[in-house]
PDB file of N, CA and C in Angstrom:
ATOM      1  N   MET V   1      31.050 -15.085  36.419  1.00 63.00           N
ATOM      2  CA  MET V   1      30.478 -16.324  36.888  1.00 63.00           C
ATOM      3  C   MET V   1      30.399 -16.287  38.421  1.00 63.00           C
ATOM      4  N   GLN V   2      29.304 -16.774  38.973  1.00 77.00           N
ATOM      5  CA  GLN V   2      29.134 -16.829  40.415  1.00 77.00           C
ATOM      6  C   GLN V   2      29.832 -18.048  40.978  1.00 77.00           C
ATOM      7  N   ASP V   3      30.333 -17.897  42.219  1.00 89.00           N
ATOM      8  CA  ASP V   3      30.912 -19.078  42.853  1.00 89.00           C
ATOM      9  C   ASP V   3      29.790 -20.015  43.275  1.00 89.00           C
ATOM     10  N   GLY V   4      30.148 -21.213  43.652  1.00 91.00           N
ATOM     11  CA  GLY V   4      29.159 -22.239  43.951  1.00 91.00           C
ATOM     12  C   GLY V   4      28.244 -21.889  45.105  1.00 91.00           C
ATOM     13  N   ASP V   5      28.797 -21.314  46.172  1.00 92.00           N
ATOM     14  CA  ASP V   5      27.971 -20.968  47.325  1.00 92.00           C
ATOM     15  C   ASP V   5      26.967 -19.875  46.983  1.00 92.00           C
ATOM     16  N   THR V   6      27.383 -18.896  46.195  1.00 92.00           N
ATOM     17  CA  THR V   6      26.480 -17.827  45.771  1.00 92.00           C
ATOM     18  C   THR V   6      25.368 -18.377  44.889  1.00 92.00           C
ATOM     19  N   LEU V   7      25.738 -19.210  43.931  1.00 93.00           N
ATOM     20  CA  LEU V   7      24.738 -19.802  43.045  1.00 93.00           C
ATOM     21  C   LEU V   7      23.750 -20.654  43.830  1.00 93.00           C
ATOM     22  N   LEU V   8      24.248 -21.426  44.759  1.00 93.00           N
ATOM     23  CA  LEU V   8      23.367 -22.261  45.580  1.00 93.00           C
ATOM     24  C   LEU V   8      22.389 -21.403  46.387  1.00 93.00           C
ATOM     25  N   GLY V   9      22.860 -20.296  46.940  1.00 94.00           N
ATOM     26  CA  GLY V   9      21.990 -19.385  47.677  1.00 94.00           C
ATOM     27  C   GLY V   9      20.908 -18.781  46.799  1.00 94.00           C
ATOM     28  N   ILE V  10      21.260 -18.414  45.583  1.00 95.00           N
ATOM     29  CA  ILE V  10      20.289 -17.853  44.636  1.00 95.00           C
ATOM     30  C   ILE V  10      19.244 -18.895  44.272  1.00 95.00           C
ATOM     31  N   LEU V  11      19.702 -20.098  43.960  1.00 96.00           N
ATOM     32  CA  LEU V  11      18.758 -21.151  43.579  1.00 96.00           C
ATOM     33  C   LEU V  11      17.831 -21.521  44.724  1.00 96.00           C
ATOM     34  N   GLN V  12      18.356 -21.545  45.943  1.00 96.00           N
ATOM     35  CA  GLN V  12      17.512 -21.831  47.103  1.00 96.00           C
ATOM     36  C   GLN V  12      16.482 -20.728  47.308  1.00 96.00           C
ATOM     37  N   ALA V  13      16.894 -19.488  47.106  1.00 96.00           N
ATOM     38  CA  ALA V  13      15.964 -18.368  47.259  1.00 96.00           C
ATOM     39  C   ALA V  13      14.862 -18.419  46.211  1.00 96.00           C
ATOM     40  N   LEU V  14      15.187 -18.877  45.029  1.00 96.00           N
ATOM     41  CA  LEU V  14      14.204 -18.919  43.947  1.00 96.00           C
ATOM     42  C   LEU V  14      13.323 -20.171  43.981  1.00 96.00           C
ATOM     43  N   ALA V  15      13.633 -21.112  44.847  1.00 96.00           N
ATOM     44  CA  ALA V  15      12.907 -22.383  44.886  1.00 96.00           C
ATOM     45  C   ALA V  15      11.638 -22.293  45.735  1.00 96.00           C
ATOM     46  N   ASN V  16      10.898 -21.210  45.545  1.00 96.00           N
ATOM     47  CA  ASN V  16       9.661 -21.018  46.285  1.00 96.00           C
ATOM     48  C   ASN V  16       8.710 -20.198  45.416  1.00 96.00           C
ATOM     49  N   PRO V  17       7.474 -20.634  45.245  1.00 95.00           N
ATOM     50  CA  PRO V  17       6.547 -19.912  44.369  1.00 95.00           C
ATOM     51  C   PRO V  17       6.250 -18.488  44.835  1.00 95.00           C
ATOM     52  N   HIS V  18       6.200 -18.261  46.157  1.00 95.00           N
ATOM     53  CA  HIS V  18       5.959 -16.898  46.652  1.00 95.00           C
ATOM     54  C   HIS V  18       7.097 -15.967  46.239  1.00 95.00           C
ATOM     55  N   ARG V  19       8.321 -16.469  46.333  1.00 96.00           N
ATOM     56  CA  ARG V  19       9.476 -15.634  45.998  1.00 96.00           C
ATOM     57  C   ARG V  19       9.534 -15.342  44.505  1.00 96.00           C
ATOM     58  N   LEU V  20       9.170 -16.320  43.693  1.00 96.00           N
ATOM     59  CA  LEU V  20       9.113 -16.061  42.251  1.00 96.00           C
ATOM     60  C   LEU V  20       8.066 -14.994  41.947  1.00 96.00           C
ATOM     61  N   ARG V  21       6.923 -15.068  42.646  1.00 95.00           N
ATOM     62  CA  ARG V  21       5.867 -14.068  42.432  1.00 95.00           C
ATOM     63  C   ARG V  21       6.300 -12.689  42.918  1.00 95.00           C
ATOM     64  N   ILE V  22       7.045 -12.632  44.001  1.00 96.00           N
ATOM     65  CA  ILE V  22       7.556 -11.353  44.503  1.00 96.00           C
ATOM     66  C   ILE V  22       8.479 -10.722  43.476  1.00 96.00           C
ATOM     67  N   ILE V  23       9.379 -11.511  42.922  1.00 96.00           N
ATOM     68  CA  ILE V  23      10.292 -10.979  41.901  1.00 96.00           C
ATOM     69  C   ILE V  23       9.509 -10.518  40.682  1.00 96.00           C
ATOM     70  N   ALA V  24       8.522 -11.303  40.267  1.00 96.00           N
ATOM     71  CA  ALA V  24       7.704 -10.916  39.113  1.00 96.00           C
ATOM     72  C   ALA V  24       6.968  -9.611  39.384  1.00 96.00           C
ATOM     73  N   ALA V  25       6.410  -9.452  40.581  1.00 95.00           N
ATOM     74  CA  ALA V  25       5.682  -8.225  40.914  1.00 95.00           C
ATOM     75  C   ALA V  25       6.621  -7.024  40.944  1.00 95.00           C
ATOM     76  N   LEU V  26       7.800  -7.174  41.528  1.00 97.00           N
ATOM     77  CA  LEU V  26       8.748  -6.061  41.555  1.00 97.00           C
ATOM     78  C   LEU V  26       9.244  -5.721  40.160  1.00 97.00           C
ATOM     79  N   HIS V  27       9.377  -6.715  39.323  1.00 97.00           N
ATOM     80  CA  HIS V  27       9.784  -6.467  37.939  1.00 97.00           C
ATOM     81  C   HIS V  27       8.704  -5.680  37.201  1.00 97.00           C
ATOM     82  N   LYS V  28       7.464  -6.064  37.403  1.00 95.00           N
ATOM     83  CA  LYS V  28       6.344  -5.424  36.700  1.00 95.00           C
ATOM     84  C   LYS V  28       6.039  -4.033  37.257  1.00 95.00           C
ATOM     85  N   GLN V  29       5.974  -3.926  38.581  1.00 93.00           N
ATOM     86  CA  GLN V  29       5.524  -2.682  39.217  1.00 93.00           C
ATOM     87  C   GLN V  29       6.663  -1.784  39.664  1.00 93.00           C
ATOM     88  N   GLY V  30       7.840  -2.318  39.793  1.00 94.00           N
ATOM     89  CA  GLY V  30       8.948  -1.525  40.313  1.00 94.00           C
ATOM     90  C   GLY V  30       8.923  -1.496  41.831  1.00 94.00           C
ATOM     91  N   ARG V  31       9.640  -0.589  42.371  1.00 95.00           N
ATOM     92  CA  ARG V  31       9.809  -0.418  43.813  1.00 95.00           C
ATOM     93  C   ARG V  31       8.453  -0.351  44.511  1.00 95.00           C
ATOM     94  N   ASN V  32       8.348  -1.030  45.671  1.00 95.00           N
ATOM     95  CA  ASN V  32       7.070  -1.045  46.376  1.00 95.00           C
ATOM     96  C   ASN V  32       7.326  -1.224  47.864  1.00 95.00           C
ATOM     97  N   TYR V  33       6.348  -0.854  48.689  1.00 92.00           N
ATOM     98  CA  TYR V  33       6.513  -1.011  50.126  1.00 92.00           C
ATOM     99  C   TYR V  33       5.782  -2.257  50.610  1.00 92.00           C
ATOM    100  N   VAL V  34       6.221  -2.767  51.741  1.00 93.00           N
ATOM    101  CA  VAL V  34       5.829  -4.088  52.215  1.00 93.00           C
ATOM    102  C   VAL V  34       4.321  -4.236  52.380  1.00 93.00           C
ATOM    103  N   SER V  35       3.656  -3.275  53.010  1.00 91.00           N
ATOM    104  CA  SER V  35       2.212  -3.418  53.246  1.00 91.00           C
ATOM    105  C   SER V  35       1.450  -3.566  51.935  1.00 91.00           C
ATOM    106  N   GLN V  36       1.819  -2.772  50.963  1.00 92.00           N
ATOM    107  CA  GLN V  36       1.153  -2.851  49.658  1.00 92.00           C
ATOM    108  C   GLN V  36       1.449  -4.184  48.969  1.00 92.00           C
ATOM    109  N   MET V  37       2.693  -4.620  49.038  1.00 94.00           N
ATOM    110  CA  MET V  37       3.065  -5.894  48.423  1.00 94.00           C
ATOM    111  C   MET V  37       2.314  -7.048  49.079  1.00 94.00           C
ATOM    112  N   ALA V  38       2.164  -7.006  50.414  1.00 95.00           N
ATOM    113  CA  ALA V  38       1.465  -8.081  51.128  1.00 95.00           C
ATOM    114  C   ALA V  38      -0.002  -8.131  50.717  1.00 95.00           C
ATOM    115  N   ARG V  39      -0.629  -6.960  50.595  1.00 94.00           N
ATOM    116  CA  ARG V  39      -2.028  -6.931  50.157  1.00 94.00           C
ATOM    117  C   ARG V  39      -2.165  -7.507  48.755  1.00 94.00           C
ATOM    118  N   GLU V  40      -1.293  -7.106  47.857  1.00 91.00           N
ATOM    119  CA  GLU V  40      -1.366  -7.565  46.462  1.00 91.00           C
ATOM    120  C   GLU V  40      -1.068  -9.058  46.347  1.00 91.00           C
ATOM    121  N   ALA V  41      -0.165  -9.565  47.172  1.00 90.00           N
ATOM    122  CA  ALA V  41       0.198 -10.982  47.116  1.00 90.00           C
ATOM    123  C   ALA V  41      -0.780 -11.852  47.907  1.00 90.00           C
ATOM    124  N   GLY V  42      -1.572 -11.236  48.770  1.00 92.00           N
ATOM    125  CA  GLY V  42      -2.520 -12.004  49.577  1.00 92.00           C
ATOM    126  C   GLY V  42      -1.865 -12.825  50.671  1.00 92.00           C
ATOM    127  N   ILE V  43      -0.724 -12.334  51.187  1.00 94.00           N
ATOM    128  CA  ILE V  43      -0.042 -13.015  52.288  1.00 94.00           C
ATOM    129  C   ILE V  43       0.215 -12.011  53.406  1.00 94.00           C
ATOM    130  N   SER V  44       0.484 -12.512  54.595  1.00 96.00           N
ATOM    131  CA  SER V  44       0.727 -11.641  55.738  1.00 96.00           C
ATOM    132  C   SER V  44       2.069 -10.922  55.597  1.00 96.00           C
ATOM    133  N   ARG V  45       2.180  -9.794  56.269  1.00 94.00           N
ATOM    134  CA  ARG V  45       3.451  -9.063  56.234  1.00 94.00           C
ATOM    135  C   ARG V  45       4.593  -9.872  56.842  1.00 94.00           C
ATOM    136  N   PRO V  46       4.386 -10.576  57.979  1.00 95.00           N
ATOM    137  CA  PRO V  46       5.501 -11.383  58.502  1.00 95.00           C
ATOM    138  C   PRO V  46       5.993 -12.449  57.517  1.00 95.00           C
ATOM    139  N   LEU V  47       5.058 -13.089  56.824  1.00 96.00           N
ATOM    140  CA  LEU V  47       5.465 -14.094  55.830  1.00 96.00           C
ATOM    141  C   LEU V  47       6.185 -13.427  54.661  1.00 96.00           C
ATOM    142  N   LEU V  48       5.681 -12.285  54.234  1.00 97.00           N
ATOM    143  CA  LEU V  48       6.339 -11.553  53.146  1.00 97.00           C
ATOM    144  C   LEU V  48       7.752 -11.145  53.554  1.00 97.00           C
ATOM    145  N   TYR V  49       7.904 -10.642  54.775  1.00 96.00           N
ATOM    146  CA  TYR V  49       9.240 -10.270  55.257  1.00 96.00           C
ATOM    147  C   TYR V  49      10.188 -11.467  55.226  1.00 96.00           C
ATOM    148  N   LEU V  50       9.710 -12.634  55.612  1.00 97.00           N
ATOM    149  CA  LEU V  50      10.534 -13.844  55.576  1.00 97.00           C
ATOM    150  C   LEU V  50      11.039 -14.101  54.157  1.00 97.00           C
ATOM    151  N   HIS V  51      10.131 -14.031  53.189  1.00 97.00           N
ATOM    152  CA  HIS V  51      10.524 -14.268  51.798  1.00 97.00           C
ATOM    153  C   HIS V  51      11.450 -13.170  51.277  1.00 97.00           C
ATOM    154  N   LEU V  52      11.162 -11.937  51.625  1.00 97.00           N
ATOM    155  CA  LEU V  52      12.023 -10.831  51.188  1.00 97.00           C
ATOM    156  C   LEU V  52      13.419 -10.946  51.788  1.00 97.00           C
ATOM    157  N   GLN V  53      13.503 -11.400  53.021  1.00 97.00           N
ATOM    158  CA  GLN V  53      14.805 -11.588  53.655  1.00 97.00           C
ATOM    159  C   GLN V  53      15.632 -12.623  52.890  1.00 97.00           C
ATOM    160  N   LYS V  54      15.009 -13.731  52.514  1.00 97.00           N
ATOM    161  CA  LYS V  54      15.721 -14.759  51.736  1.00 97.00           C
ATOM    162  C   LYS V  54      16.193 -14.199  50.402  1.00 97.00           C
ATOM    163  N   LEU V  55      15.334 -13.430  49.734  1.00 98.00           N
ATOM    164  CA  LEU V  55      15.705 -12.840  48.449  1.00 98.00           C
ATOM    165  C   LEU V  55      16.820 -11.813  48.613  1.00 98.00           C
ATOM    166  N   GLU V  56      16.762 -11.054  49.704  1.00 97.00           N
ATOM    167  CA  GLU V  56      17.802 -10.047  49.936  1.00 97.00           C
ATOM    168  C   GLU V  56      19.133 -10.715  50.262  1.00 97.00           C
ATOM    169  N   GLU V  57      19.113 -11.769  51.063  1.00 96.00           N
ATOM    170  CA  GLU V  57      20.349 -12.507  51.374  1.00 96.00           C
ATOM    171  C   GLU V  57      21.000 -13.064  50.117  1.00 96.00           C
ATOM    172  N   ALA V  58      20.190 -13.426  49.141  1.00 96.00           N
ATOM    173  CA  ALA V  58      20.711 -13.958  47.873  1.00 96.00           C
ATOM    174  C   ALA V  58      21.133 -12.848  46.920  1.00 96.00           C
ATOM    175  N   GLY V  59      20.900 -11.594  47.288  1.00 96.00           N
ATOM    176  CA  GLY V  59      21.306 -10.475  46.441  1.00 96.00           C
ATOM    177  C   GLY V  59      20.338 -10.175  45.304  1.00 96.00           C
ATOM    178  N   LEU V  60      19.107 -10.667  45.407  1.00 97.00           N
ATOM    179  CA  LEU V  60      18.138 -10.482  44.324  1.00 97.00           C
ATOM    180  C   LEU V  60      17.254  -9.251  44.512  1.00 97.00           C
ATOM    181  N   VAL V  61      17.069  -8.818  45.755  1.00 98.00           N
ATOM    182  CA  VAL V  61      16.320  -7.593  46.042  1.00 98.00           C
ATOM    183  C   VAL V  61      17.127  -6.772  47.039  1.00 98.00           C
ATOM    184  N   ARG V  62      16.769  -5.507  47.148  1.00 97.00           N
ATOM    185  CA  ARG V  62      17.388  -4.642  48.154  1.00 97.00           C
ATOM    186  C   ARG V  62      16.292  -3.808  48.802  1.00 97.00           C
ATOM    187  N   SER V  63      16.574  -3.346  50.005  1.00 96.00           N
ATOM    188  CA  SER V  63      15.555  -2.634  50.767  1.00 96.00           C
ATOM    189  C   SER V  63      16.050  -1.264  51.197  1.00 96.00           C
ATOM    190  N   ALA V  64      15.077  -0.419  51.523  1.00 94.00           N
ATOM    191  CA  ALA V  64      15.363   0.905  52.066  1.00 94.00           C
ATOM    192  C   ALA V  64      14.224   1.275  53.000  1.00 94.00           C
ATOM    193  N   LEU V  65      14.549   1.873  54.128  1.00 92.00           N
ATOM    194  CA  LEU V  65      13.559   2.336  55.078  1.00 92.00           C
ATOM    195  C   LEU V  65      13.391   3.836  54.875  1.00 92.00           C
ATOM    196  N   GLU V  66      12.158   4.263  54.647  1.00 90.00           N
ATOM    197  CA  GLU V  66      11.884   5.680  54.400  1.00 90.00           C
ATOM    198  C   GLU V  66      10.702   6.132  55.239  1.00 90.00           C
ATOM    199  N   LEU V  67      10.645   7.427  55.509  1.00 89.00           N
ATOM    200  CA  LEU V  67       9.523   7.997  56.245  1.00 89.00           C
ATOM    201  C   LEU V  67       8.502   8.549  55.267  1.00 89.00           C
ATOM    202  N   SER V  68       7.226   8.252  55.520  1.00 84.00           N
ATOM    203  CA  SER V  68       6.151   8.807  54.697  1.00 84.00           C
ATOM    204  C   SER V  68       5.886  10.234  55.142  1.00 84.00           C
ATOM    205  N   SER V  69       5.038  10.933  54.412  1.00 88.00           N
ATOM    206  CA  SER V  69       4.723  12.324  54.734  1.00 88.00           C
ATOM    207  C   SER V  69       4.054  12.458  56.108  1.00 88.00           C
ATOM    208  N   ASP V  70       3.389  11.406  56.573  1.00 91.00           N
ATOM    209  CA  ASP V  70       2.756  11.456  57.897  1.00 91.00           C
ATOM    210  C   ASP V  70       3.645  10.868  58.997  1.00 91.00           C
ATOM    211  N   GLY V  71       4.909  10.613  58.694  1.00 89.00           N
ATOM    212  CA  GLY V  71       5.880  10.177  59.688  1.00 89.00           C
ATOM    213  C   GLY V  71       5.978   8.679  59.911  1.00 89.00           C
ATOM    214  N   LYS V  72       5.255   7.882  59.138  1.00 88.00           N
ATOM    215  CA  LYS V  72       5.344   6.426  59.284  1.00 88.00           C
ATOM    216  C   LYS V  72       6.587   5.909  58.566  1.00 88.00           C
ATOM    217  N   ALA V  73       7.223   4.908  59.177  1.00 88.00           N
ATOM    218  CA  ALA V  73       8.371   4.264  58.548  1.00 88.00           C
ATOM    219  C   ALA V  73       7.858   3.205  57.583  1.00 88.00           C
ATOM    220  N   LEU V  74       8.314   3.271  56.348  1.00 87.00           N
ATOM    221  CA  LEU V  74       7.908   2.310  55.327  1.00 87.00           C
ATOM    222  C   LEU V  74       9.137   1.570  54.813  1.00 87.00           C
ATOM    223  N   SER V  75       9.037   0.252  54.732  1.00 91.00           N
ATOM    224  CA  SER V  75      10.111  -0.560  54.151  1.00 91.00           C
ATOM    225  C   SER V  75       9.821  -0.751  52.670  1.00 91.00           C
ATOM    226  N   TYR V  76      10.678  -0.197  51.836  1.00 94.00           N
ATOM    227  CA  TYR V  76      10.550  -0.340  50.387  1.00 94.00           C
ATOM    228  C   TYR V  76      11.514  -1.409  49.900  1.00 94.00           C
ATOM    229  N   TYR V  77      11.069  -2.135  48.888  1.00 97.00           N
ATOM    230  CA  TYR V  77      11.918  -3.141  48.253  1.00 97.00           C
ATOM    231  C   TYR V  77      11.919  -2.923  46.755  1.00 97.00           C
ATOM    232  N   GLU V  78      13.047  -3.247  46.150  1.00 97.00           N
ATOM    233  CA  GLU V  78      13.176  -3.202  44.699  1.00 97.00           C
ATOM    234  C   GLU V  78      14.115  -4.310  44.267  1.00 97.00           C
ATOM    235  N   LEU V  79      14.039  -4.648  42.996  1.00 97.00           N
ATOM    236  CA  LEU V  79      14.949  -5.657  42.466  1.00 97.00           C
ATOM    237  C   LEU V  79      16.368  -5.116  42.429  1.00 97.00           C
ATOM    238  N   ALA V  80      17.305  -5.935  42.771  1.00 97.00           N
ATOM    239  CA  ALA V  80      18.715  -5.629  42.558  1.00 97.00           C
ATOM    240  C   ALA V  80      19.040  -6.097  41.142  1.00 97.00           C
ATOM    241  N   PRO V  81      19.950  -5.416  40.480  1.00 95.00           N
ATOM    242  CA  PRO V  81      20.313  -5.910  39.141  1.00 95.00           C
ATOM    243  C   PRO V  81      20.980  -7.281  39.254  1.00 95.00           C
ATOM    244  N   PHE V  82      20.491  -8.219  38.478  1.00 93.00           N
ATOM    245  CA  PHE V  82      21.115  -9.540  38.466  1.00 93.00           C
ATOM    246  C   PHE V  82      20.851 -10.209  37.127  1.00 93.00           C
ATOM    247  N   THR V  83      21.762 -11.107  36.790  1.00 92.00           N
ATOM    248  CA  THR V  83      21.623 -11.968  35.627  1.00 92.00           C
ATOM    249  C   THR V  83      22.000 -13.359  36.071  1.00 92.00           C
ATOM    250  N   LEU V  84      21.181 -14.307  35.707  1.00 92.00           N
ATOM    251  CA  LEU V  84      21.447 -15.690  36.078  1.00 92.00           C
ATOM    252  C   LEU V  84      21.436 -16.520  34.808  1.00 92.00           C
ATOM    253  N   THR V  85      22.581 -17.095  34.484  1.00 91.00           N
ATOM    254  CA  THR V  85      22.705 -17.952  33.312  1.00 91.00           C
ATOM    255  C   THR V  85      23.116 -19.340  33.778  1.00 91.00           C
ATOM    256  N   LEU V  86      22.271 -20.299  33.478  1.00 92.00           N
ATOM    257  CA  LEU V  86      22.573 -21.677  33.861  1.00 92.00           C
ATOM    258  C   LEU V  86      22.864 -22.509  32.623  1.00 92.00           C
ATOM    259  N   THR V  87      24.058 -22.993  32.571  1.00 94.00           N
ATOM    260  CA  THR V  87      24.468 -23.922  31.520  1.00 94.00           C
ATOM    261  C   THR V  87      25.241 -25.042  32.227  1.00 94.00           C
ATOM    262  N   PRO V  88      25.451 -26.152  31.571  1.00 95.00           N
ATOM    263  CA  PRO V  88      26.277 -27.187  32.202  1.00 95.00           C
ATOM    264  C   PRO V  88      27.653 -26.653  32.609  1.00 95.00           C
ATOM    265  N   GLU V  89      28.208 -25.763  31.810  1.00 93.00           N
ATOM    266  CA  GLU V  89      29.529 -25.216  32.113  1.00 93.00           C
ATOM    267  C   GLU V  89      29.513 -24.337  33.353  1.00 93.00           C
ATOM    268  N   THR V  90      28.490 -23.446  33.487  1.00 91.00           N
ATOM    269  CA  THR V  90      28.446 -22.576  34.663  1.00 91.00           C
ATOM    270  C   THR V  90      28.180 -23.392  35.930  1.00 91.00           C
ATOM    271  N   ILE V  91      27.361 -24.423  35.817  1.00 92.00           N
ATOM    272  CA  ILE V  91      27.083 -25.273  36.980  1.00 92.00           C
ATOM    273  C   ILE V  91      28.341 -26.044  37.385  1.00 92.00           C
ATOM    274  N   ALA V  92      29.068 -26.575  36.415  1.00 93.00           N
ATOM    275  CA  ALA V  92      30.304 -27.307  36.724  1.00 93.00           C
ATOM    276  C   ALA V  92      31.328 -26.389  37.378  1.00 93.00           C
ATOM    277  N   GLY V  93      31.458 -25.179  36.866  1.00 91.00           N
ATOM    278  CA  GLY V  93      32.390 -24.217  37.465  1.00 91.00           C
ATOM    279  C   GLY V  93      31.987 -23.836  38.873  1.00 91.00           C
ATOM    280  N   ALA V  94      30.697 -23.633  39.075  1.00 91.00           N
ATOM    281  CA  ALA V  94      30.198 -23.282  40.405  1.00 91.00           C
ATOM    282  C   ALA V  94      30.375 -24.454  41.365  1.00 91.00           C
ATOM    283  N   ALA V  95      30.103 -25.653  40.909  1.00 91.00           N
ATOM    284  CA  ALA V  95      30.232 -26.837  41.761  1.00 91.00           C
ATOM    285  C   ALA V  95      31.670 -27.012  42.243  1.00 91.00           C
ATOM    286  N   ALA V  96      32.612 -26.693  41.390  1.00 92.00           N
ATOM    287  CA  ALA V  96      34.021 -26.841  41.754  1.00 92.00           C
ATOM    288  C   ALA V  96      34.438 -25.864  42.847  1.00 92.00           C
ATOM    289  N   SER V  97      33.676 -24.782  43.021  1.00 90.00           N
ATOM    290  CA  SER V  97      34.061 -23.781  44.018  1.00 90.00           C
ATOM    291  C   SER V  97      33.204 -23.825  45.283  1.00 90.00           C
ATOM    292  N   LEU V  98      32.356 -24.844  45.422  1.00 91.00           N
ATOM    293  CA  LEU V  98      31.559 -24.967  46.636  1.00 91.00           C
ATOM    294  C   LEU V  98      32.436 -25.131  47.860  1.00 91.00           C
ATOM    295  N   SER V  99      32.070 -24.505  48.962  1.00 89.00           N
ATOM    296  CA  SER V  99      32.882 -24.620  50.174  1.00 89.00           C
ATOM    297  C   SER V  99      32.792 -26.019  50.782  1.00 89.00           C
ATOM    298  N   ASP V 100      31.660 -26.709  50.626  1.00 74.00           N
ATOM    299  CA  ASP V 100      31.519 -28.097  51.065  1.00 74.00           C
ATOM    300  C   ASP V 100      31.549 -28.957  49.808  1.00 74.00           C
ATOM    301  N   THR V 101      32.693 -29.548  49.529  1.00 55.00           N
ATOM    302  CA  THR V 101      32.857 -30.279  48.272  1.00 55.00           C
ATOM    303  C   THR V 101      32.391 -31.721  48.336  1.00 55.00           C
ATOM    304  N   LYS V 102      31.993 -32.195  49.508  1.00 56.00           N
ATOM    305  CA  LYS V 102      31.511 -33.580  49.616  1.00 56.00           C
ATOM    306  C   LYS V 102      30.050 -33.631  49.209  1.00 56.00           C
ATOM    307  N   PRO V 103      29.680 -34.560  48.335  1.00 55.00           N
ATOM    308  CA  PRO V 103      28.274 -34.708  47.985  1.00 55.00           C
ATOM    309  C   PRO V 103      27.453 -35.169  49.199  1.00 55.00           C
ATOM    310  N   ALA V 104      26.222 -34.701  49.282  1.00 56.00           N
ATOM    311  CA  ALA V 104      25.355 -35.099  50.385  1.00 56.00           C
ATOM    312  C   ALA V 104      25.009 -36.573  50.280  1.00 56.00           C
ATOM    313  N   LYS V 105      24.937 -37.236  51.433  1.00 55.00           N
ATOM    314  CA  LYS V 105      24.559 -38.658  51.457  1.00 55.00           C
ATOM    315  C   LYS V 105      23.040 -38.749  51.441  1.00 55.00           C
ATOM    316  N   ARG V 106      22.535 -39.744  50.777  1.00 49.00           N
ATOM    317  CA  ARG V 106      21.085 -39.957  50.704  1.00 49.00           C
ATOM    318  C   ARG V 106      20.676 -41.081  51.576  1.00 49.00           C
TER     319      ARG V 106
END
């Protein structure tokens, strides 16, 4: 079971349609480099990097920098192994371990 802060980070990372599409594309196509992913997603590389950074911080993707045959540096991304199970019990357990236990004021 994930602690509350980890679960919150994962849920925040997944709360964006671009990030869901990135995960879906990596699941379908496997490992890919940023320029190709940006072309396929129809978004700029800087925006893609922003989304990939959020996903990587949440532990959902991982990256590697590699040199191509012509000497260019390519940033590759792939899915990290993860399983996310949400039930009332897992949410209650995660909530109990949040570092900020005070509910937000509205």
